[in-house]
Tab-separated table of C-alpha atoms in Angstrom:
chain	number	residue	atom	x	y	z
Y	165	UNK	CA	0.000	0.000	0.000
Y	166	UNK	CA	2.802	2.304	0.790
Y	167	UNK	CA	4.107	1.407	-2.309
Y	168	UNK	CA	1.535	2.843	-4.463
Y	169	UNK	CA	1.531	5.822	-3.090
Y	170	UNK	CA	4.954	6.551	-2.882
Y	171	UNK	CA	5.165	5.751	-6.995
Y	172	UNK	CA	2.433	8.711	-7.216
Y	173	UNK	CA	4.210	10.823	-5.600
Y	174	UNK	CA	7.293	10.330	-7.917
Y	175	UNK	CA	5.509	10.103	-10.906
Y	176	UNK	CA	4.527	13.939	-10.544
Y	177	UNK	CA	6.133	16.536	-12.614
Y	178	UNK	CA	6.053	20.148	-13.328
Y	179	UNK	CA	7.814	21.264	-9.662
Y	180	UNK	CA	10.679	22.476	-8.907
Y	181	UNK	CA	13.422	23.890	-6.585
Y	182	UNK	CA	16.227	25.977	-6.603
Y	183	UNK	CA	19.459	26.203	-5.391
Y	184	UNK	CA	22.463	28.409	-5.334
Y	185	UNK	CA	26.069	27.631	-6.684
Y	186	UNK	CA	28.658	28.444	-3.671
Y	187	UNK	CA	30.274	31.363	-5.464
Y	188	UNK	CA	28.506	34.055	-7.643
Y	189	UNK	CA	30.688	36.099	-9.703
Y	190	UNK	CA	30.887	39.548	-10.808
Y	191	UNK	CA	33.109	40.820	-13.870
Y	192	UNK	CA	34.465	44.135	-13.313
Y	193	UNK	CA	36.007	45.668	-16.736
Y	194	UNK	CA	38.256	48.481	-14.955
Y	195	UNK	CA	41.998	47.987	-15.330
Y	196	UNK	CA	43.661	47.149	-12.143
Y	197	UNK	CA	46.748	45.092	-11.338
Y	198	UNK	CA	46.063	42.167	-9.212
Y	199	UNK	CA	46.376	43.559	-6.349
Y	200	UNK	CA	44.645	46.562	-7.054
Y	201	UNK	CA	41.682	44.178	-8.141
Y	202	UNK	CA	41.692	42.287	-4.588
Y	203	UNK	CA	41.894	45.093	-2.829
Y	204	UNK	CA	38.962	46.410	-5.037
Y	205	UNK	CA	36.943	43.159	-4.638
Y	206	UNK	CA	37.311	42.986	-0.776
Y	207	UNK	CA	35.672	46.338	-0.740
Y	208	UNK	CA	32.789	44.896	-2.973
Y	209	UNK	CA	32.101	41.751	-2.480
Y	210	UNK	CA	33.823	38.615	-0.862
Y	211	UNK	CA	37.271	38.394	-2.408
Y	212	UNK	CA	38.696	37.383	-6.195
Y	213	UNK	CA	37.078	34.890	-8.029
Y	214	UNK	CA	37.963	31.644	-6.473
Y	215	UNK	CA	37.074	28.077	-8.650
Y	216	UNK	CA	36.361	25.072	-6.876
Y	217	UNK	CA	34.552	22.983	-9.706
Y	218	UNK	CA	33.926	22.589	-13.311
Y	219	UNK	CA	30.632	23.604	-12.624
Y	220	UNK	CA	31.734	27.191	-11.267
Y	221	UNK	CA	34.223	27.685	-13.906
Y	222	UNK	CA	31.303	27.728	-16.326
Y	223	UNK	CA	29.435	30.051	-14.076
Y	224	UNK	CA	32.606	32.474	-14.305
Y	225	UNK	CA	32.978	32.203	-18.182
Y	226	UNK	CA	29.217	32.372	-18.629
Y	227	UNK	CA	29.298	35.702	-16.371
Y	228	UNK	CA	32.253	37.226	-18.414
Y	229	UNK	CA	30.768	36.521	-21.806
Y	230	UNK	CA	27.544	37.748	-20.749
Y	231	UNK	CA	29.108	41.202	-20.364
Y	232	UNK	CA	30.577	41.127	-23.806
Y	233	UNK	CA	34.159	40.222	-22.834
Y	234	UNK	CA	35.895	37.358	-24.091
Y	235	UNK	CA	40.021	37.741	-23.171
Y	236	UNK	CA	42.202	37.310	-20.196
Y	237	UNK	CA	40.561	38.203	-16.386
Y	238	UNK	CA	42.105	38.432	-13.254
Y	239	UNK	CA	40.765	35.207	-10.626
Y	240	UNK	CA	42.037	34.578	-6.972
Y	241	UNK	CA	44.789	32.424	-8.151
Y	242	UNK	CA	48.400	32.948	-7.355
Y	243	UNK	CA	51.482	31.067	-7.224
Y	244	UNK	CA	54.177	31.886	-5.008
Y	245	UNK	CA	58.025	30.953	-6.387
Y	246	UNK	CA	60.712	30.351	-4.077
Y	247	UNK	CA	63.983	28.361	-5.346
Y	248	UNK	CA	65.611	25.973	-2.624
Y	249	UNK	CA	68.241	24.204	-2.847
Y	250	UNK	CA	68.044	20.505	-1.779
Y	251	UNK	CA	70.682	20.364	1.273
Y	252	UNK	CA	68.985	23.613	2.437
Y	253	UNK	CA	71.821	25.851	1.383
Y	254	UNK	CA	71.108	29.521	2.213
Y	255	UNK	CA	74.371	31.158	2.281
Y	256	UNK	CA	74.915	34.987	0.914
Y	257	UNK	CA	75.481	33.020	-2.813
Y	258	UNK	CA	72.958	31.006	-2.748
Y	259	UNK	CA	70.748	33.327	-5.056
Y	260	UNK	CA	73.099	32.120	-7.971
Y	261	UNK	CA	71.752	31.127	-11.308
Y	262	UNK	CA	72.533	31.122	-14.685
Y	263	UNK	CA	69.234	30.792	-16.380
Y	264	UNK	CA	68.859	29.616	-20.602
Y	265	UNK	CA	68.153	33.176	-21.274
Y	266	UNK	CA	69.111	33.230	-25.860
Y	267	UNK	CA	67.461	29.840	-26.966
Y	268	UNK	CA	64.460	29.150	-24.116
Y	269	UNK	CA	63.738	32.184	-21.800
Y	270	UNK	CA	63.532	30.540	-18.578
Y	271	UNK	CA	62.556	29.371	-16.067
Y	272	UNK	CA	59.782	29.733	-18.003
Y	273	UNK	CA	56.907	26.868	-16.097
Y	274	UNK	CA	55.791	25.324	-19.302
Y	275	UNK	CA	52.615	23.733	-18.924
Y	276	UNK	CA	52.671	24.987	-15.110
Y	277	UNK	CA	54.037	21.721	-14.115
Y	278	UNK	CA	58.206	22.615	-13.851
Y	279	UNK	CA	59.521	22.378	-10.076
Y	280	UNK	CA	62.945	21.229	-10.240
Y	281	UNK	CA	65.830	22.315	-12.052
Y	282	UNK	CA	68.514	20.687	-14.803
Y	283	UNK	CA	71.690	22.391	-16.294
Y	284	UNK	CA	72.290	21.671	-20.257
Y	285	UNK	CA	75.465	21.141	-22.510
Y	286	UNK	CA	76.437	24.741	-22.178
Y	287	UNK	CA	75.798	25.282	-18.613
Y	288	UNK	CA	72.845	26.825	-19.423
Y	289	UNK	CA	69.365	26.009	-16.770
Y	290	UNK	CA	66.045	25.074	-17.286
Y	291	UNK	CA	63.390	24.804	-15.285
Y	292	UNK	CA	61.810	21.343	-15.953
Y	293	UNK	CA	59.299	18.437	-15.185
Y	294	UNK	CA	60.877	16.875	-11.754
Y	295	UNK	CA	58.913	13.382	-13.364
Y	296	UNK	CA	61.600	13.585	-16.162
Y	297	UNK	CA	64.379	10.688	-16.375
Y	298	UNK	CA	67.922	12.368	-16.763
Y	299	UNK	CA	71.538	11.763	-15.237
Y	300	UNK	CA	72.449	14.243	-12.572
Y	301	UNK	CA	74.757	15.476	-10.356
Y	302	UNK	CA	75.872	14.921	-6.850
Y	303	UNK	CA	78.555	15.868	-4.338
Y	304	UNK	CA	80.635	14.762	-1.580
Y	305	UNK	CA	81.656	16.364	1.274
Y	306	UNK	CA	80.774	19.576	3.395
Y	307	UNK	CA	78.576	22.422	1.648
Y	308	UNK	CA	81.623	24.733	1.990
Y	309	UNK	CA	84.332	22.262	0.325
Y	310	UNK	CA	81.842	19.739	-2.156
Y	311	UNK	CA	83.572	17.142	-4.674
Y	312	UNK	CA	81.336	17.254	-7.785
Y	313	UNK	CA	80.252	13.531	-9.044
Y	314	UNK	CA	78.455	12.847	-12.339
Y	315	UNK	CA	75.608	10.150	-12.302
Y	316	UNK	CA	75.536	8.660	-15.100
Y	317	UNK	CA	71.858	7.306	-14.424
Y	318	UNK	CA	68.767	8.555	-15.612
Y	319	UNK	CA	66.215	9.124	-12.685
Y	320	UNK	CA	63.452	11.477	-11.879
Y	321	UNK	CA	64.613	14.102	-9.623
Y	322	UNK	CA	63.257	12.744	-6.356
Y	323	UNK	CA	64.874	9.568	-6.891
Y	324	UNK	CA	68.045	11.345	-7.984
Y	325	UNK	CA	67.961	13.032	-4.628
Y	326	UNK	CA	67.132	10.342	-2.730
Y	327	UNK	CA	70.328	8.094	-4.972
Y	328	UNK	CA	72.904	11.491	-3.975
Y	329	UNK	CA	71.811	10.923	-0.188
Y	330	UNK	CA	72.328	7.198	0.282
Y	331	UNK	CA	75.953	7.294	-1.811
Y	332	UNK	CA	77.153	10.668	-1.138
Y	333	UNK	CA	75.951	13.754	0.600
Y	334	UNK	CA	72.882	15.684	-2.110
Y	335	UNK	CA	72.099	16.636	-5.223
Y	336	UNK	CA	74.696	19.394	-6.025
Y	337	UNK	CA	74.644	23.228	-4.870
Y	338	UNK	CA	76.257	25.329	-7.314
Y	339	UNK	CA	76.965	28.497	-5.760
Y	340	UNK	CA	79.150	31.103	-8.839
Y	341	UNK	CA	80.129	30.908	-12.001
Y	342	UNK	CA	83.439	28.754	-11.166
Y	343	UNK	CA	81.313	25.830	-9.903
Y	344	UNK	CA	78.723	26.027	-12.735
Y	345	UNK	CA	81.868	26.286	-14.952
Y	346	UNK	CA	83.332	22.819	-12.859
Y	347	UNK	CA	79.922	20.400	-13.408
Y	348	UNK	CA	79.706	21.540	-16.896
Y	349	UNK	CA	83.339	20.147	-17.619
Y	350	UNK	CA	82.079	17.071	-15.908
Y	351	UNK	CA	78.875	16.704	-17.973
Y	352	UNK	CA	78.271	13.667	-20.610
Y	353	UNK	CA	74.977	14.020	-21.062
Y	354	UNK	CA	72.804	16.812	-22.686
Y	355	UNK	CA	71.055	17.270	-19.705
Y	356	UNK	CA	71.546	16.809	-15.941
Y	357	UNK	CA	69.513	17.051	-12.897
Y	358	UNK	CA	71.156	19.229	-9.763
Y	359	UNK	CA	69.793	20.374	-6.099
Y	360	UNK	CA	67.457	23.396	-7.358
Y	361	UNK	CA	63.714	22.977	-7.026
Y	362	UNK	CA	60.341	24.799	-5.723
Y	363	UNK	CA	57.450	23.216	-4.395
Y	364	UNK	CA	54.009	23.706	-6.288
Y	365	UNK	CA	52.557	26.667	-3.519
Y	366	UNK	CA	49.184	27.547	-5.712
Y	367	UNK	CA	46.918	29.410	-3.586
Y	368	UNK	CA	43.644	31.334	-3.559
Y	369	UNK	CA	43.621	34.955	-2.551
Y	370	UNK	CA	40.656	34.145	0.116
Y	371	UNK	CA	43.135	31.032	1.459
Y	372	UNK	CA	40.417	28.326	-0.099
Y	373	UNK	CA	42.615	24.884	-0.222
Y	374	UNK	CA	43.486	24.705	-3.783
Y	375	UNK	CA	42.151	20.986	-5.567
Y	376	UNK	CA	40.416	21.744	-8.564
Y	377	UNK	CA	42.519	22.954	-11.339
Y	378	UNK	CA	42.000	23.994	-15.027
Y	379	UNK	CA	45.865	25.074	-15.925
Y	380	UNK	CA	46.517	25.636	-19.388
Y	381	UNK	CA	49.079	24.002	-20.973
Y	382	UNK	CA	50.824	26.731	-21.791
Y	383	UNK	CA	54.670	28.729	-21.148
Y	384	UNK	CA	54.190	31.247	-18.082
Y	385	UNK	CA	57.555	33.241	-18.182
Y	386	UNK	CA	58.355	34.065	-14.228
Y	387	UNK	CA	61.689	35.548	-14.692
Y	388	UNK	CA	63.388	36.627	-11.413
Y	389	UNK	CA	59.432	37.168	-9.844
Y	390	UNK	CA	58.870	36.142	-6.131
Y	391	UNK	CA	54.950	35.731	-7.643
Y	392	UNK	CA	53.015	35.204	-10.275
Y	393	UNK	CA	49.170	35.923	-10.622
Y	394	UNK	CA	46.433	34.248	-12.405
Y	395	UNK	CA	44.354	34.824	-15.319
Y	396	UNK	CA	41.110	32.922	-16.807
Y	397	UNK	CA	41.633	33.072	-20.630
Y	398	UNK	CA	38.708	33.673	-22.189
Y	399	UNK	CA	40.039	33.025	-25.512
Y	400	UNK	CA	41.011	29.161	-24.181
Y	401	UNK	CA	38.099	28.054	-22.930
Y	402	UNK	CA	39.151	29.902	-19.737
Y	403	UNK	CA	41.694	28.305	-18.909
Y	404	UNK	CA	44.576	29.321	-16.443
Y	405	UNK	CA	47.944	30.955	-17.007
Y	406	UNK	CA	49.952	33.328	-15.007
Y	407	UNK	CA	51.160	37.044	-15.708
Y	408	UNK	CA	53.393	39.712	-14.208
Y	409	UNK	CA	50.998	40.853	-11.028
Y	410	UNK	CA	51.255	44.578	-12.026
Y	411	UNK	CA	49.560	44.015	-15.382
Y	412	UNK	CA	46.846	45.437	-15.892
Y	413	UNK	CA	43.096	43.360	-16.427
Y	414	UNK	CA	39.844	43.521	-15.899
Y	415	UNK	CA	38.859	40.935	-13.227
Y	416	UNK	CA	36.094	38.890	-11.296
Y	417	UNK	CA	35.232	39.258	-8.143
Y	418	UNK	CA	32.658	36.673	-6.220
Y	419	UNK	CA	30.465	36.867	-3.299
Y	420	UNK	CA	29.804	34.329	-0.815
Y	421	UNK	CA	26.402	32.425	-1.826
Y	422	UNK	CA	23.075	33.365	0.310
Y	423	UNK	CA	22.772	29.579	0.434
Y	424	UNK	CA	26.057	29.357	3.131
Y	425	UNK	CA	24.428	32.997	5.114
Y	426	UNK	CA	20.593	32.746	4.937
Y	427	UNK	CA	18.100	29.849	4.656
Y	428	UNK	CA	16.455	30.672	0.899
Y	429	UNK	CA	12.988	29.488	1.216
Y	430	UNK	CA	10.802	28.203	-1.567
Y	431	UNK	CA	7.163	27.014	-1.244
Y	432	UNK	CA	5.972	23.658	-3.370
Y	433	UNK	CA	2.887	22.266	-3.657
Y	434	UNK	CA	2.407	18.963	-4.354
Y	435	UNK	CA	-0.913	17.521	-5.617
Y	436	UNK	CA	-1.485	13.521	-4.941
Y	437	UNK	CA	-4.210	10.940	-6.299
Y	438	UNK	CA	-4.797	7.910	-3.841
Y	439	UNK	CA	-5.336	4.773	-5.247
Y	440	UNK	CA	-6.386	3.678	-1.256
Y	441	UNK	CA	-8.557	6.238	-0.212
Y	442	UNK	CA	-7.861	4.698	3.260
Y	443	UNK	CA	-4.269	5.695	3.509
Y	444	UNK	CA	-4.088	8.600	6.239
Y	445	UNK	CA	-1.192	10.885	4.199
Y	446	UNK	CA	-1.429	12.813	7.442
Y	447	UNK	CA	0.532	9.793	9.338
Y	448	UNK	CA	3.872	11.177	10.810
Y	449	UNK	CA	5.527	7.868	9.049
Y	450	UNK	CA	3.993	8.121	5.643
Y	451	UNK	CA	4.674	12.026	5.914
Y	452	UNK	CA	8.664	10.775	6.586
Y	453	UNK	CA	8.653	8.065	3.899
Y	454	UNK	CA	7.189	10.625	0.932
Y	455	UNK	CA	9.997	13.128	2.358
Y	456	UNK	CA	12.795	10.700	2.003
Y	457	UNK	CA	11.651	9.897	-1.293
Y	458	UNK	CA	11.812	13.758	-2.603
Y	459	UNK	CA	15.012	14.224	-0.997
Y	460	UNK	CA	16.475	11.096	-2.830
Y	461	UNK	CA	14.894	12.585	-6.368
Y	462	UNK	CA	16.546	15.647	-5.359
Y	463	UNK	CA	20.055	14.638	-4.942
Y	464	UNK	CA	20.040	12.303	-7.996
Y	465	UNK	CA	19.177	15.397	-9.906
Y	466	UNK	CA	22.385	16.860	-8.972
Y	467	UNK	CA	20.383	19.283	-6.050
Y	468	UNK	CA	22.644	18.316	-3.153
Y	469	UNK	CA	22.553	21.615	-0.747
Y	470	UNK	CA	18.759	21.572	-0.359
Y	471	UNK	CA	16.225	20.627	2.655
Y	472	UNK	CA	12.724	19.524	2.052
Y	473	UNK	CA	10.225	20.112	4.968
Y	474	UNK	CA	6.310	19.787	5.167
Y	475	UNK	CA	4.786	22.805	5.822
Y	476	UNK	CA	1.776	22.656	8.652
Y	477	UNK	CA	-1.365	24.540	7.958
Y	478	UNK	CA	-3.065	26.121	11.214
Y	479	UNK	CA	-4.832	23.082	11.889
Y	480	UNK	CA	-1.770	21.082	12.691
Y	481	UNK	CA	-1.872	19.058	9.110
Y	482	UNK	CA	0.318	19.111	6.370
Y	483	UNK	CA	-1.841	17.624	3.405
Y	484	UNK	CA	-6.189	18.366	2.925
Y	485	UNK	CA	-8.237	16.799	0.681
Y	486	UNK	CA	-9.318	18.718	-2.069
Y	487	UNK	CA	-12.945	18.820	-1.422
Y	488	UNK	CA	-12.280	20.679	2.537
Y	489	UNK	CA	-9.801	23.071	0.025
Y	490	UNK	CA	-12.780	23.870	-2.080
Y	491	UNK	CA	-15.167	24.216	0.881
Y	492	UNK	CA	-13.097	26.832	2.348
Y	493	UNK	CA	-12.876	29.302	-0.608
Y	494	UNK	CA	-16.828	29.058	-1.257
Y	495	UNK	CA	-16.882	30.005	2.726
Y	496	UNK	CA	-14.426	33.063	2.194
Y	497	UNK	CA	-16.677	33.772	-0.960
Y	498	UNK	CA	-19.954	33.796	0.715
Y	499	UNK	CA	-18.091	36.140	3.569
Y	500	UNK	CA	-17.307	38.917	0.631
């Protein structure tokens, strides 16, 4: 019996409810730098557009087309670049490089996936995929007084690391110009790994933990910066990429969702045939068993932040029967 009814209730259509996405977005068209544009969007609204989904980034693209813009926008994103060097070297020289600047300009984070750092032929350095298999370079001894030692093994770089500190002491620190000179005269391969590397530090400018990404695959020249911000390309799909932070963009700014600071309410009614007439749709149990079953429909139709309650009339019940419904407007009627 509670069958039947319960397939009634799910076979109705034409009713609805809404929800909100977590972010909504609003494109700004003045020209600010990026952190002109958070400062701007603070202000405003919540922060700079973060993206936590697929389903936002189309709210964000849909939101800058809709204004007629279709190129590069400022978002929340940043990434933060700080070269290390893997025995934790920090001496007064340990700022040294000697960058590919004529053929490649780098580092230049192609495909926003290059961490860890290999010298070339020339002595020339690139910034690179740490996944790659090359040979590399180790050393003996103290920091201050190293012995350079060519592997001639091709590992990633975490395994090249991990090779340099079970035979020797690290991956190698080159400090000037006379040590750079040193491991290239030791080199026999095009390439070779050595102890330079950054760790991935993406962030949000409203400190939202960074998981979904849409990164193009794409060169994002950093140069010397200490930070790089982030753009949604229009022109890709909207895809990622970072700039200089004092270029100049339009941007988006979002606002926190009323869904996470007020209750949105939205009335439904539902209309129901019995095929018992005897079934009491008033009963606290089949009340909770119809409710389960919207909530279910609900959440495999994608609605997942949404509550469904009964609402009481003033007599206490959630559901009449259409003839006490009709009964009452002739009443009201007959009153005017």
């Amino acid at each position: 019996m509670m069958k039947r009814i319960l397939l009634v209730v799910l076979s109705l259509s034409g009713w609805s409810l809404s929800t909100c996405l977590l972010h909504q977005y609003h494109y700004v068209p003045d020209l600010k730098t990026w952190t002109e544009a958070q400062s701007y969007c603070r202000q405003r609204y919540t922060d700079l557009a973060t993206i936590g989904n697929t389903e936002e980034m189309n709210q964000l693209i849909n939101t800058v087309l809709s204004a007629g813009y279709n190129s590069q926008v400022w978002i929340g994103l940043y990434n933060e670049i700080n070269w290390t060097w893997s025995d934790g070297y920090t001496g007064s020289d340990a700022d040294f490089r000697n960058w590919e600047t004529n053929i490649e300009k780098e580092p230049n984070f192609d495909l926003a996936d290059q961490f860890c750092v290999s010298t070339g032929a020339h002595g020339t350095w690139f910034d690179d995929q740490c996944t790659f298999p090359i040979c590399f370079f180790c050393y003996s001894g103290s920091q201050m007084n190293p012995d350079f030692v060519f592997v001639n093994k091709a590992m990633n770089w975490s395994s090249a690391q991990g090779y340099c500190r079970e035979k020797f002491t690290d991956l190698v620190t080159v400090r000037n110009r006379a040590e750079n000179l040193n491991i290239q005269n030791l080199m026999q391969s095009n390439y070779a790994w050595i102890g330079l590397f950054r760790d991935p530090s993406f962030y949000w400018s409203d400190q939202s933990i960074f998981s979904f990404t849409y990164l193009d695959q794409v060169a994002n020249h950093i140069g010397l910066m200490n930070v790089t911000c982030g753009v949604a390309d229009l022109q890709k799909s909207g895809r990622w990429r970072f700039q200089p932070c004092e270029t100049r963009n339009p941007f988006v700014c979002y606002m926190s969702s009323p869904v996470k600071e007020a209750v949105k309410r939205q009335v439904v009614k539902l209309g129901m045939k019995l095929k018992d007439s005897s079934v009491d749709l008033n009963d606290p149990a089949v009340e909770a068993n119809i409710l389960k079953k919207l909530q279910d429909r609900l959440k495999e139709n994608g609605v997942s932040e949404v509550t469904v309650k009964w609402r009481e009339q003033p007599d206490g019940k959630v559901f009449q029967k259409g003839e006490d419904i009709f009964h009452k407007k002739n009443r009201k009627k007959t009153k005017l």
